[in-house]
Structures are given as C-alpha cells and as structure tokens.
C-alpha cells in the first residue's frame, strides 16, 4: 500500500432508483463508521439522486461525487449540469473522462480537458480517468494512450490547481468484463502515468498525486492490487452497487 491517502470511489453509473440509492448509501455509511478518517470514500450516484444521497450521507465521512460535469459555467446548454450546480447540491467531487463517455459518447481528449479545468476552477475535486482499449493494449500503445489523454487534459493547468485531482487508471477492456491486468501490468501503467506527471511538472508533484485502479475491482482481487505501493485505491463500478462488496473493498483499502 502506498504512503498517499487512499481514495475509493463508487461509480454507480446509470443504476439505482430513489429507494435503492438511499438504501445503498445508508448501508455504506453504517459499514464505514470505524474507518472514519483513514481515506477518501466518495459515492457517485446518477444526477437525479445526488441531492438525495448527499442528504443521506451528510453527517458521515463519506463524500458525494458526480459522474460528469459540463465544461460550461452556465447558460443555454440543454441537458448539461454545471460544476456550481453540483457544488450547490453538496457534491465535492466529479469524475471526468470516464471511458464510457470517451468511447461510448465520443468525448474527445480536449473536451475532457475543458471539463477538468472548469471543475477545478469551480472548486470541485476531480477524478480524471484514463486508460487504453484492448486493441491499443494489443498493439503496445498503453503508455502512449495514457500519455496523450493526460497531456491534453492537463494542458495549461498549474500543479497548484491539481492538488484536488486523483487519476484513475481504468483499462477499458477491464471495465465490467471481469478481466483485470496482472499486478505487474497495472503497476507498470501507474508508473508510466506518474512519469508523465513528472515530465509535465516535476518529480515531487508526481509523487504526491494519487493514482487509483479501476476495472473489475472486487473483494477477491483488491488485496492484490493494493499490495503495490503504486496503487492508491480504486474506482469501483459493479461492486459498488452491493454494499457488502463495496464495504469489503473499502475495509481492505482503508485497513
Ligand atoms: P467495474 O468495476 O464494473 O469494472 O467498473 C469500473 C469503472 O468503470 C469505475 O468507474
């Protein structure tokens, strides 16, 4: 396990409803009472339930996060949700650049960069996601893809603005598939990402940034991932929808 403060995000994606969102949030906070301040735990429900889940976890150490944010401040952008609206309903974090948005919805690296800048400027903390597809990995482009995604997203941002950023390395082919990279491959990707940060900024800054792993992280494989000093926690999809599984992952990481 690393020396950096652990980070765990539960990305509920387009799941839950009014009742199950509250129930899941209640179970998570009840199960984390003994781990109050050993790391950051963030729940990212769908937009319609942000306020509700925010109220449910209000006096707990668990924080509220959104799954996406608009690159615009306000105005005529139908369907978009601004950073200030997210802050207004109690969100402190947002994901940016999740692969389901990059690949499923065609978000460009540049758009991800605009979202990152807007969110940070507005005072939201950000989990910036990056990762390669199966095809890119097979053709040896993993590090190149992560480098490109990060360089474009971080363009023009000073290290001081990036205190509030966590990077999630999420290989696209591992998301929701039950497949995972070997510990060596995951560690190599994390090291390569850290070296991109070192080349864009400096080694001291690079060493301070939390980089978490995402993609089919489960209670059964979490210990292996976090045995690496390079892996600072996890961004959890499917397993965050079952309180028991999410709590097992949290306990392992926060232990
Ligand atoms: P799974 O844990 O379902 O693979 O999803 C990972 C993810 O996309 C988290 O953002």
PDB file of C-alpha atoms and ligand atoms in Angstrom:
ATOM      1  CA  UNK A   1       0.000   0.000   0.000  1.00  0.00           C
ATOM      2  CA  UNK A   2       1.214   3.464  -0.767  1.00  0.00           C
ATOM      3  CA  UNK A   3       2.084   6.326   1.583  1.00  0.00           C
ATOM      4  CA  UNK A   4      -0.525   8.544  -0.058  1.00  0.00           C
ATOM      5  CA  UNK A   5      -4.006   8.914   1.405  1.00  0.00           C
ATOM      6  CA  UNK A   6      -6.178   6.109  -0.002  1.00  0.00           C
ATOM      7  CA  UNK A   7      -9.041   7.029  -2.320  1.00  0.00           C
ATOM      8  CA  UNK A   8     -12.074   4.859  -3.097  1.00  0.00           C
ATOM      9  CA  UNK A   9     -14.829   5.889  -5.475  1.00  0.00           C
ATOM     10  CA  UNK A  10     -18.117   4.084  -6.012  1.00  0.00           C
ATOM     11  CA  UNK A  11     -19.298   4.845  -9.548  1.00  0.00           C
ATOM     12  CA  UNK A  12     -22.925   3.747  -9.618  1.00  0.00           C
ATOM     13  CA  UNK A  13     -23.188   4.588 -13.343  1.00  0.00           C
ATOM     14  CA  UNK A  14     -26.829   4.539 -14.595  1.00  0.00           C
ATOM     15  CA  UNK A  15     -28.083   2.296 -11.801  1.00  0.00           C
ATOM     16  CA  UNK A  16     -30.299   2.503  -8.698  1.00  0.00           C
ATOM     17  CA  UNK A  17     -33.579   4.304  -8.142  1.00  0.00           C
ATOM     18  CA  UNK A  18     -34.869   6.610  -5.415  1.00  0.00           C
ATOM     19  CA  UNK A  19     -35.294   3.882  -2.797  1.00  0.00           C
ATOM     20  CA  UNK A  20     -32.268   1.739  -3.614  1.00  0.00           C
ATOM     21  CA  UNK A  21     -29.937   4.755  -3.812  1.00  0.00           C
ATOM     22  CA  UNK A  22     -30.857   5.766  -0.257  1.00  0.00           C
ATOM     23  CA  UNK A  23     -30.626   2.201   1.000  1.00  0.00           C
ATOM     24  CA  UNK A  24     -27.200   1.656  -0.562  1.00  0.00           C
ATOM     25  CA  UNK A  25     -25.859   4.956   0.786  1.00  0.00           C
ATOM     26  CA  UNK A  26     -27.209   4.187   4.265  1.00  0.00           C
ATOM     27  CA  UNK A  27     -25.573   0.763   4.250  1.00  0.00           C
ATOM     28  CA  UNK A  28     -22.252   2.198   3.112  1.00  0.00           C
ATOM     29  CA  UNK A  29     -22.077   4.856   5.816  1.00  0.00           C
ATOM     30  CA  UNK A  30     -23.193   2.411   8.505  1.00  0.00           C
ATOM     31  CA  UNK A  31     -20.454  -0.013   7.452  1.00  0.00           C
ATOM     32  CA  UNK A  32     -17.706   2.598   7.440  1.00  0.00           C
ATOM     33  CA  UNK A  33     -18.182   4.025  10.902  1.00  0.00           C
ATOM     34  CA  UNK A  34     -14.905   2.574  12.181  1.00  0.00           C
ATOM     35  CA  UNK A  35     -12.922   3.864   9.218  1.00  0.00           C
ATOM     36  CA  UNK A  36     -13.939   7.466   9.580  1.00  0.00           C
ATOM     37  CA  UNK A  37     -10.764   9.217   8.539  1.00  0.00           C
ATOM     38  CA  UNK A  38      -8.426   6.678   7.032  1.00  0.00           C
ATOM     39  CA  UNK A  39      -9.034   7.758   3.439  1.00  0.00           C
ATOM     40  CA  UNK A  40     -11.414   9.401   0.989  1.00  0.00           C
ATOM     41  CA  UNK A  41     -14.560   7.435   0.170  1.00  0.00           C
ATOM     42  CA  UNK A  42     -16.751   9.028  -2.489  1.00  0.00           C
ATOM     43  CA  UNK A  43     -20.135   7.862  -3.781  1.00  0.00           C
ATOM     44  CA  UNK A  44     -21.093   8.902  -7.327  1.00  0.00           C
ATOM     45  CA  UNK A  45     -24.823   8.294  -7.883  1.00  0.00           C
ATOM     46  CA  UNK A  46     -26.700   9.322 -11.042  1.00  0.00           C
ATOM     47  CA  UNK A  47     -27.577  13.048 -11.241  1.00  0.00           C
ATOM     48  CA  UNK A  48     -31.235  12.734 -10.153  1.00  0.00           C
ATOM     49  CA  UNK A  49     -30.204  11.119  -6.867  1.00  0.00           C
ATOM     50  CA  UNK A  50     -27.266  13.384  -6.000  1.00  0.00           C
ATOM     51  CA  UNK A  51     -29.235  15.605  -3.675  1.00  0.00           C
ATOM     52  CA  UNK A  52     -30.930  12.636  -2.018  1.00  0.00           C
ATOM     53  CA  UNK A  53     -27.732  10.656  -1.499  1.00  0.00           C
ATOM     54  CA  UNK A  54     -25.990  13.858  -0.394  1.00  0.00           C
ATOM     55  CA  UNK A  55     -28.577  14.320   2.351  1.00  0.00           C
ATOM     56  CA  UNK A  56     -28.289  10.663   3.359  1.00  0.00           C
ATOM     57  CA  UNK A  57     -24.503  10.852   3.850  1.00  0.00           C
ATOM     58  CA  UNK A  58     -24.439  14.445   5.111  1.00  0.00           C
ATOM     59  CA  UNK A  59     -23.032  13.897   8.580  1.00  0.00           C
ATOM     60  CA  UNK A  60     -20.805  10.991   7.589  1.00  0.00           C
ATOM     61  CA  UNK A  61     -17.168  10.983   6.421  1.00  0.00           C
ATOM     62  CA  UNK A  62     -18.292   9.694   3.005  1.00  0.00           C
ATOM     63  CA  UNK A  63     -18.330  12.372   0.303  1.00  0.00           C
ATOM     64  CA  UNK A  64     -20.632  12.942  -2.652  1.00  0.00           C
ATOM     65  CA  UNK A  65     -19.394  12.911  -6.251  1.00  0.00           C
ATOM     66  CA  UNK A  66     -20.929  13.320  -9.693  1.00  0.00           C
ATOM     67  CA  UNK A  67     -20.183  11.129 -12.689  1.00  0.00           C
ATOM     68  CA  UNK A  68     -19.642  14.010 -15.104  1.00  0.00           C
ATOM     69  CA  UNK A  69     -19.719  17.800 -15.332  1.00  0.00           C
ATOM     70  CA  UNK A  70     -20.308  20.380 -18.034  1.00  0.00           C
ATOM     71  CA  UNK A  71     -17.317  22.282 -19.392  1.00  0.00           C
ATOM     72  CA  UNK A  72     -19.506  25.390 -19.432  1.00  0.00           C
ATOM     73  CA  UNK A  73     -20.260  27.641 -16.462  1.00  0.00           C
ATOM     74  CA  UNK A  74     -23.991  28.221 -17.148  1.00  0.00           C
ATOM     75  CA  UNK A  75     -26.444  29.112 -19.868  1.00  0.00           C
ATOM     76  CA  UNK A  76     -28.180  27.517 -22.843  1.00  0.00           C
ATOM     77  CA  UNK A  77     -26.721  24.004 -22.698  1.00  0.00           C
ATOM     78  CA  UNK A  78     -29.712  21.681 -22.673  1.00  0.00           C
ATOM     79  CA  UNK A  79     -29.201  18.569 -20.583  1.00  0.00           C
ATOM     80  CA  UNK A  80     -25.922  19.709 -19.084  1.00  0.00           C
ATOM     81  CA  UNK A  81     -25.146  20.084 -15.374  1.00  0.00           C
ATOM     82  CA  UNK A  82     -22.653  22.704 -14.215  1.00  0.00           C
ATOM     83  CA  UNK A  83     -19.949  22.466 -11.576  1.00  0.00           C
ATOM     84  CA  UNK A  84     -21.678  25.124  -9.483  1.00  0.00           C
ATOM     85  CA  UNK A  85     -24.926  23.119  -9.538  1.00  0.00           C
ATOM     86  CA  UNK A  86     -23.031  20.058  -8.338  1.00  0.00           C
ATOM     87  CA  UNK A  87     -21.457  22.054  -5.514  1.00  0.00           C
ATOM     88  CA  UNK A  88     -24.857  23.504  -4.731  1.00  0.00           C
ATOM     89  CA  UNK A  89     -26.344  20.047  -4.082  1.00  0.00           C
ATOM     90  CA  UNK A  90     -23.405  19.019  -1.930  1.00  0.00           C
ATOM     91  CA  UNK A  91     -21.099  17.248  -4.380  1.00  0.00           C
ATOM     92  CA  UNK A  92     -17.420  17.763  -3.626  1.00  0.00           C
ATOM     93  CA  UNK A  93     -16.064  15.527  -6.398  1.00  0.00           C
ATOM     94  CA  UNK A  94     -16.752  14.675 -10.006  1.00  0.00           C
ATOM     95  CA  UNK A  95     -15.452  12.067 -12.393  1.00  0.00           C
ATOM     96  CA  UNK A  96     -14.127  13.415 -15.685  1.00  0.00           C
ATOM     97  CA  UNK A  97     -13.166  11.474 -18.796  1.00  0.00           C
ATOM     98  CA  UNK A  98     -14.673   8.131 -17.870  1.00  0.00           C
ATOM     99  CA  UNK A  99     -14.166   5.689 -20.734  1.00  0.00           C
ATOM    100  CA  UNK A 100     -17.913   5.149 -21.101  1.00  0.00           C
ATOM    101  CA  UNK A 101     -18.095   8.825 -22.002  1.00  0.00           C
ATOM    102  CA  UNK A 102     -14.920   8.907 -24.089  1.00  0.00           C
ATOM    103  CA  UNK A 103     -15.708   5.783 -26.082  1.00  0.00           C
ATOM    104  CA  UNK A 104     -19.460   5.376 -25.672  1.00  0.00           C
ATOM    105  CA  UNK A 105     -20.391   9.030 -26.134  1.00  0.00           C
ATOM    106  CA  UNK A 106     -17.473  10.300 -28.179  1.00  0.00           C
ATOM    107  CA  UNK A 107     -15.916  12.729 -25.717  1.00  0.00           C
ATOM    108  CA  UNK A 108     -12.609  13.991 -27.071  1.00  0.00           C
ATOM    109  CA  UNK A 109      -9.437  14.441 -25.069  1.00  0.00           C
ATOM    110  CA  UNK A 110      -9.857  18.194 -25.493  1.00  0.00           C
ATOM    111  CA  UNK A 111     -13.403  18.148 -24.110  1.00  0.00           C
ATOM    112  CA  UNK A 112     -12.191  16.135 -21.122  1.00  0.00           C
ATOM    113  CA  UNK A 113      -9.534  18.823 -20.584  1.00  0.00           C
ATOM    114  CA  UNK A 114     -12.143  21.599 -20.630  1.00  0.00           C
ATOM    115  CA  UNK A 115     -14.272  19.712 -18.104  1.00  0.00           C
ATOM    116  CA  UNK A 116     -11.267  19.162 -15.846  1.00  0.00           C
ATOM    117  CA  UNK A 117     -10.293  22.827 -15.940  1.00  0.00           C
ATOM    118  CA  UNK A 118     -13.850  24.027 -15.306  1.00  0.00           C
ATOM    119  CA  UNK A 119     -14.418  21.632 -12.412  1.00  0.00           C
ATOM    120  CA  UNK A 120     -11.148  22.527 -10.673  1.00  0.00           C
ATOM    121  CA  UNK A 121     -11.663  26.239 -11.257  1.00  0.00           C
ATOM    122  CA  UNK A 122     -15.107  25.955  -9.672  1.00  0.00           C
ATOM    123  CA  UNK A 123     -13.791  24.228  -6.573  1.00  0.00           C
ATOM    124  CA  UNK A 124     -14.758  20.631  -7.304  1.00  0.00           C
ATOM    125  CA  UNK A 125     -12.246  17.855  -6.751  1.00  0.00           C
ATOM    126  CA  UNK A 126     -11.825  15.633  -9.777  1.00  0.00           C
ATOM    127  CA  UNK A 127     -11.149  12.000 -10.573  1.00  0.00           C
ATOM    128  CA  UNK A 128      -9.593  12.168 -14.028  1.00  0.00           C
ATOM    129  CA  UNK A 129      -9.973   8.809 -15.780  1.00  0.00           C
ATOM    130  CA  UNK A 130      -7.680   7.438 -18.461  1.00  0.00           C
ATOM    131  CA  UNK A 131      -6.970   4.057 -19.979  1.00  0.00           C
ATOM    132  CA  UNK A 132      -6.419   2.079 -23.134  1.00  0.00           C
ATOM    133  CA  UNK A 133      -8.738  -0.149 -25.170  1.00  0.00           C
ATOM    134  CA  UNK A 134      -7.999  -3.819 -25.782  1.00  0.00           C
ATOM    135  CA  UNK A 135      -6.818  -3.006 -29.286  1.00  0.00           C
ATOM    136  CA  UNK A 136      -4.475  -0.309 -28.036  1.00  0.00           C
ATOM    137  CA  UNK A 137      -3.012  -2.654 -25.433  1.00  0.00           C
ATOM    138  CA  UNK A 138      -2.578  -5.412 -28.006  1.00  0.00           C
ATOM    139  CA  UNK A 139      -0.633  -3.045 -30.237  1.00  0.00           C
ATOM    140  CA  UNK A 140       1.635  -1.935 -27.396  1.00  0.00           C
ATOM    141  CA  UNK A 141       0.118   1.534 -27.124  1.00  0.00           C
ATOM    142  CA  UNK A 142      -0.981   1.540 -23.485  1.00  0.00           C
ATOM    143  CA  UNK A 143       1.549   4.105 -22.274  1.00  0.00           C
ATOM    144  CA  UNK A 144       1.193   6.234 -25.385  1.00  0.00           C
ATOM    145  CA  UNK A 145      -2.594   6.432 -24.974  1.00  0.00           C
ATOM    146  CA  UNK A 146      -2.403   7.308 -21.282  1.00  0.00           C
ATOM    147  CA  UNK A 147       0.249   9.926 -22.031  1.00  0.00           C
ATOM    148  CA  UNK A 148      -1.884  11.522 -24.769  1.00  0.00           C
ATOM    149  CA  UNK A 149      -5.033  11.546 -22.639  1.00  0.00           C
ATOM    150  CA  UNK A 150      -3.190  13.125 -19.709  1.00  0.00           C
ATOM    151  CA  UNK A 151      -1.147  15.637 -21.685  1.00  0.00           C
ATOM    152  CA  UNK A 152      -4.214  17.011 -23.417  1.00  0.00           C
ATOM    153  CA  UNK A 153      -6.364  17.016 -20.269  1.00  0.00           C
ATOM    154  CA  UNK A 154      -3.694  18.750 -18.185  1.00  0.00           C
ATOM    155  CA  UNK A 155      -2.663  21.334 -20.756  1.00  0.00           C
ATOM    156  CA  UNK A 156      -2.418  24.785 -19.190  1.00  0.00           C
ATOM    157  CA  UNK A 157      -3.091  23.573 -15.634  1.00  0.00           C
ATOM    158  CA  UNK A 158      -0.602  24.501 -12.914  1.00  0.00           C
ATOM    159  CA  UNK A 159       0.338  21.997 -10.185  1.00  0.00           C
ATOM    160  CA  UNK A 160      -1.313  24.197  -7.541  1.00  0.00           C
ATOM    161  CA  UNK A 161      -4.652  23.687  -9.300  1.00  0.00           C
ATOM    162  CA  UNK A 162      -4.132  19.937  -9.343  1.00  0.00           C
ATOM    163  CA  UNK A 163      -3.998  19.336  -5.594  1.00  0.00           C
ATOM    164  CA  UNK A 164      -7.634  18.406  -5.882  1.00  0.00           C
ATOM    165  CA  UNK A 165      -7.114  15.762  -8.594  1.00  0.00           C
ATOM    166  CA  UNK A 166      -6.935  11.993  -8.398  1.00  0.00           C
ATOM    167  CA  UNK A 167      -6.143   9.967 -11.520  1.00  0.00           C
ATOM    168  CA  UNK A 168      -7.998   6.714 -12.162  1.00  0.00           C
ATOM    169  CA  UNK A 169      -6.241   4.282 -14.475  1.00  0.00           C
ATOM    170  CA  UNK A 170      -9.075   2.261 -15.966  1.00  0.00           C
ATOM    171  CA  UNK A 171      -8.140  -0.051 -18.820  1.00  0.00           C
ATOM    172  CA  UNK A 172     -11.281  -0.006 -20.983  1.00  0.00           C
ATOM    173  CA  UNK A 173     -11.180  -3.767 -21.575  1.00  0.00           C
ATOM    174  CA  UNK A 174     -11.253  -4.428 -17.820  1.00  0.00           C
ATOM    175  CA  UNK A 175     -14.375  -2.363 -17.135  1.00  0.00           C
ATOM    176  CA  UNK A 176     -17.399  -4.519 -16.401  1.00  0.00           C
ATOM    177  CA  UNK A 177     -15.803  -7.582 -18.008  1.00  0.00           C
ATOM    178  CA  UNK A 178     -14.347  -9.439 -15.022  1.00  0.00           C
ATOM    179  CA  UNK A 179     -10.961  -9.214 -16.767  1.00  0.00           C
ATOM    180  CA  UNK A 180      -8.102  -7.472 -14.995  1.00  0.00           C
ATOM    181  CA  UNK A 181      -4.498  -6.701 -15.850  1.00  0.00           C
ATOM    182  CA  UNK A 182      -1.819  -8.575 -13.943  1.00  0.00           C
ATOM    183  CA  UNK A 183      -0.440  -6.711 -10.966  1.00  0.00           C
ATOM    184  CA  UNK A 184       2.771  -6.136 -12.951  1.00  0.00           C
ATOM    185  CA  UNK A 185       0.873  -4.630 -15.901  1.00  0.00           C
ATOM    186  CA  UNK A 186      -1.262  -2.422 -13.672  1.00  0.00           C
ATOM    187  CA  UNK A 187       1.805  -1.283 -11.753  1.00  0.00           C
ATOM    188  CA  UNK A 188       3.682  -0.549 -14.973  1.00  0.00           C
ATOM    189  CA  UNK A 189       0.805   1.618 -16.227  1.00  0.00           C
ATOM    190  CA  UNK A 190       0.668   3.507 -12.917  1.00  0.00           C
ATOM    191  CA  UNK A 191       4.432   4.111 -13.022  1.00  0.00           C
ATOM    192  CA  UNK A 192       4.196   5.333 -16.608  1.00  0.00           C
ATOM    193  CA  UNK A 193       1.373   7.709 -15.657  1.00  0.00           C
ATOM    194  CA  UNK A 194       3.429   9.020 -12.748  1.00  0.00           C
ATOM    195  CA  UNK A 195       6.366   9.579 -15.062  1.00  0.00           C
ATOM    196  CA  UNK A 196       4.111  11.598 -17.422  1.00  0.00           C
ATOM    197  CA  UNK A 197       3.273  13.809 -14.430  1.00  0.00           C
ATOM    198  CA  UNK A 198       6.981  14.057 -13.652  1.00  0.00           C
ATOM    199  CA  UNK A 199       7.775  15.181 -17.179  1.00  0.00           C
ATOM    200  CA  UNK A 200       4.886  17.664 -17.319  1.00  0.00           C
ATOM    201  CA  UNK A 201       5.596  19.076 -13.845  1.00  0.00           C
ATOM    202  CA  UNK A 202       8.270  17.651 -11.531  1.00  0.00           C
ATOM    203  CA  UNK A 203       9.009  14.503  -9.568  1.00  0.00           C
ATOM    204  CA  UNK A 204       7.878  15.922  -6.258  1.00  0.00           C
ATOM    205  CA  UNK A 205       4.493  16.819  -7.683  1.00  0.00           C
ATOM    206  CA  UNK A 206       4.256  13.465  -9.487  1.00  0.00           C
ATOM    207  CA  UNK A 207       4.940  11.618  -6.232  1.00  0.00           C
ATOM    208  CA  UNK A 208       2.111  13.471  -4.494  1.00  0.00           C
ATOM    209  CA  UNK A 209      -0.679  12.591  -6.951  1.00  0.00           C
ATOM    210  CA  UNK A 210      -2.947   9.711  -6.074  1.00  0.00           C
ATOM    211  CA  UNK A 211      -3.411   7.188  -8.867  1.00  0.00           C
ATOM    212  CA  UNK A 212      -6.108   4.565  -8.337  1.00  0.00           C
ATOM    213  CA  UNK A 213      -7.010   1.480 -10.327  1.00  0.00           C
ATOM    214  CA  UNK A 214     -10.438   0.819 -11.833  1.00  0.00           C
ATOM    215  CA  UNK A 215     -11.815  -2.120 -13.830  1.00  0.00           C
ATOM    216  CA  UNK A 216     -13.466  -5.206 -12.324  1.00  0.00           C
ATOM    217  CA  UNK A 217     -12.055  -4.497  -8.871  1.00  0.00           C
ATOM    218  CA  UNK A 218     -13.757  -6.906  -6.456  1.00  0.00           C
ATOM    219  CA  UNK A 219     -13.410  -8.051  -2.849  1.00  0.00           C
ATOM    220  CA  UNK A 220     -11.488 -11.039  -4.221  1.00  0.00           C
ATOM    221  CA  UNK A 221      -8.789  -9.099  -6.091  1.00  0.00           C
ATOM    222  CA  UNK A 222      -8.480  -5.806  -4.211  1.00  0.00           C
ATOM    223  CA  UNK A 223      -5.750  -7.030  -1.843  1.00  0.00           C
ATOM    224  CA  UNK A 224      -3.566  -7.967  -4.776  1.00  0.00           C
ATOM    225  CA  UNK A 225      -3.888  -4.537  -6.406  1.00  0.00           C
ATOM    226  CA  UNK A 226      -3.254  -2.545  -3.306  1.00  0.00           C
ATOM    227  CA  UNK A 227      -0.252  -4.659  -2.368  1.00  0.00           C
ATOM    228  CA  UNK A 228       1.514  -2.348  -4.830  1.00  0.00           C
ATOM    229  CA  UNK A 229       2.888   0.909  -3.424  1.00  0.00           C
ATOM    230  CA  UNK A 230       1.901   2.482  -6.765  1.00  0.00           C
ATOM    231  CA  UNK A 231      -1.848   1.822  -6.405  1.00  0.00           C
ATOM    232  CA  UNK A 232      -3.539   4.297  -4.100  1.00  0.00           C
ATOM    233  CA  UNK A 233      -7.045   2.858  -4.084  1.00  0.00           C
ATOM    234  CA  UNK A 234      -9.821   2.033  -6.519  1.00  0.00           C
ATOM    235  CA  UNK A 235     -12.646   3.328  -8.664  1.00  0.00           C
ATOM    236  CA  UNK A 236     -15.339   0.694  -8.393  1.00  0.00           C
ATOM    237  CA  UNK A 237     -18.280   0.150 -10.729  1.00  0.00           C
ATOM    238  CA  UNK A 238     -20.283  -3.078 -10.452  1.00  0.00           C
ATOM    239  CA  UNK A 239     -19.043  -3.989  -6.983  1.00  0.00           C
ATOM    240  CA  UNK A 240     -20.072  -0.568  -5.629  1.00  0.00           C
ATOM    241  CA  UNK A 241     -23.732  -1.464  -6.189  1.00  0.00           C
ATOM    242  CA  UNK A 242     -23.654  -4.148  -3.477  1.00  0.00           C
ATOM    243  CA  UNK A 243     -22.964  -2.611  -0.086  1.00  0.00           C
ATOM    244  CA  UNK A 244     -21.369  -5.791   1.176  1.00  0.00           C
ATOM    245  CA  UNK A 245     -18.870  -5.929  -1.705  1.00  0.00           C
ATOM    246  CA  UNK A 246     -18.121  -2.221  -1.670  1.00  0.00           C
ATOM    247  CA  UNK A 247     -17.579  -2.284   2.090  1.00  0.00           C
ATOM    248  CA  UNK A 248     -15.271  -5.292   1.816  1.00  0.00           C
ATOM    249  CA  UNK A 249     -13.197  -3.376  -0.752  1.00  0.00           C
ATOM    250  CA  UNK A 250     -13.179  -0.232   1.403  1.00  0.00           C
ATOM    251  CA  UNK A 251     -12.098  -2.138   4.515  1.00  0.00           C
ATOM    252  CA  UNK A 252      -9.231  -3.767   2.656  1.00  0.00           C
ATOM    253  CA  UNK A 253      -8.004  -0.448   1.260  1.00  0.00           C
ATOM    254  CA  UNK A 254      -8.548   1.560   4.443  1.00  0.00           C
ATOM    255  CA  UNK A 255      -7.160  -1.082   6.813  1.00  0.00           C
TER     256      UNK A 255
HETATM  257  P1  LIG B   1     -16.406  -2.114 -12.992  1.00  0.00           P
HETATM  258  O1  LIG B   1     -15.876  -2.110 -11.573  1.00  0.00           O
HETATM  259  O2  LIG B   1     -17.834  -2.507 -13.102  1.00  0.00           O
HETATM  260  O3  LIG B   1     -15.492  -2.868 -13.912  1.00  0.00           O
HETATM  261  O4  LIG B   1     -16.347  -0.578 -13.464  1.00  0.00           O
HETATM  262  C1  LIG B   1     -15.206   0.153 -13.259  1.00  0.00           C
HETATM  263  C2  LIG B   1     -15.497   1.554 -13.590  1.00  0.00           C
HETATM  264  O5  LIG B   1     -15.787   1.886 -14.736  1.00  0.00           O
HETATM  265  C3  LIG B   1     -15.465   2.540 -12.498  1.00  0.00           C
HETATM  266  O6  LIG B   1     -15.547   3.836 -12.991  1.00  0.00           O
END
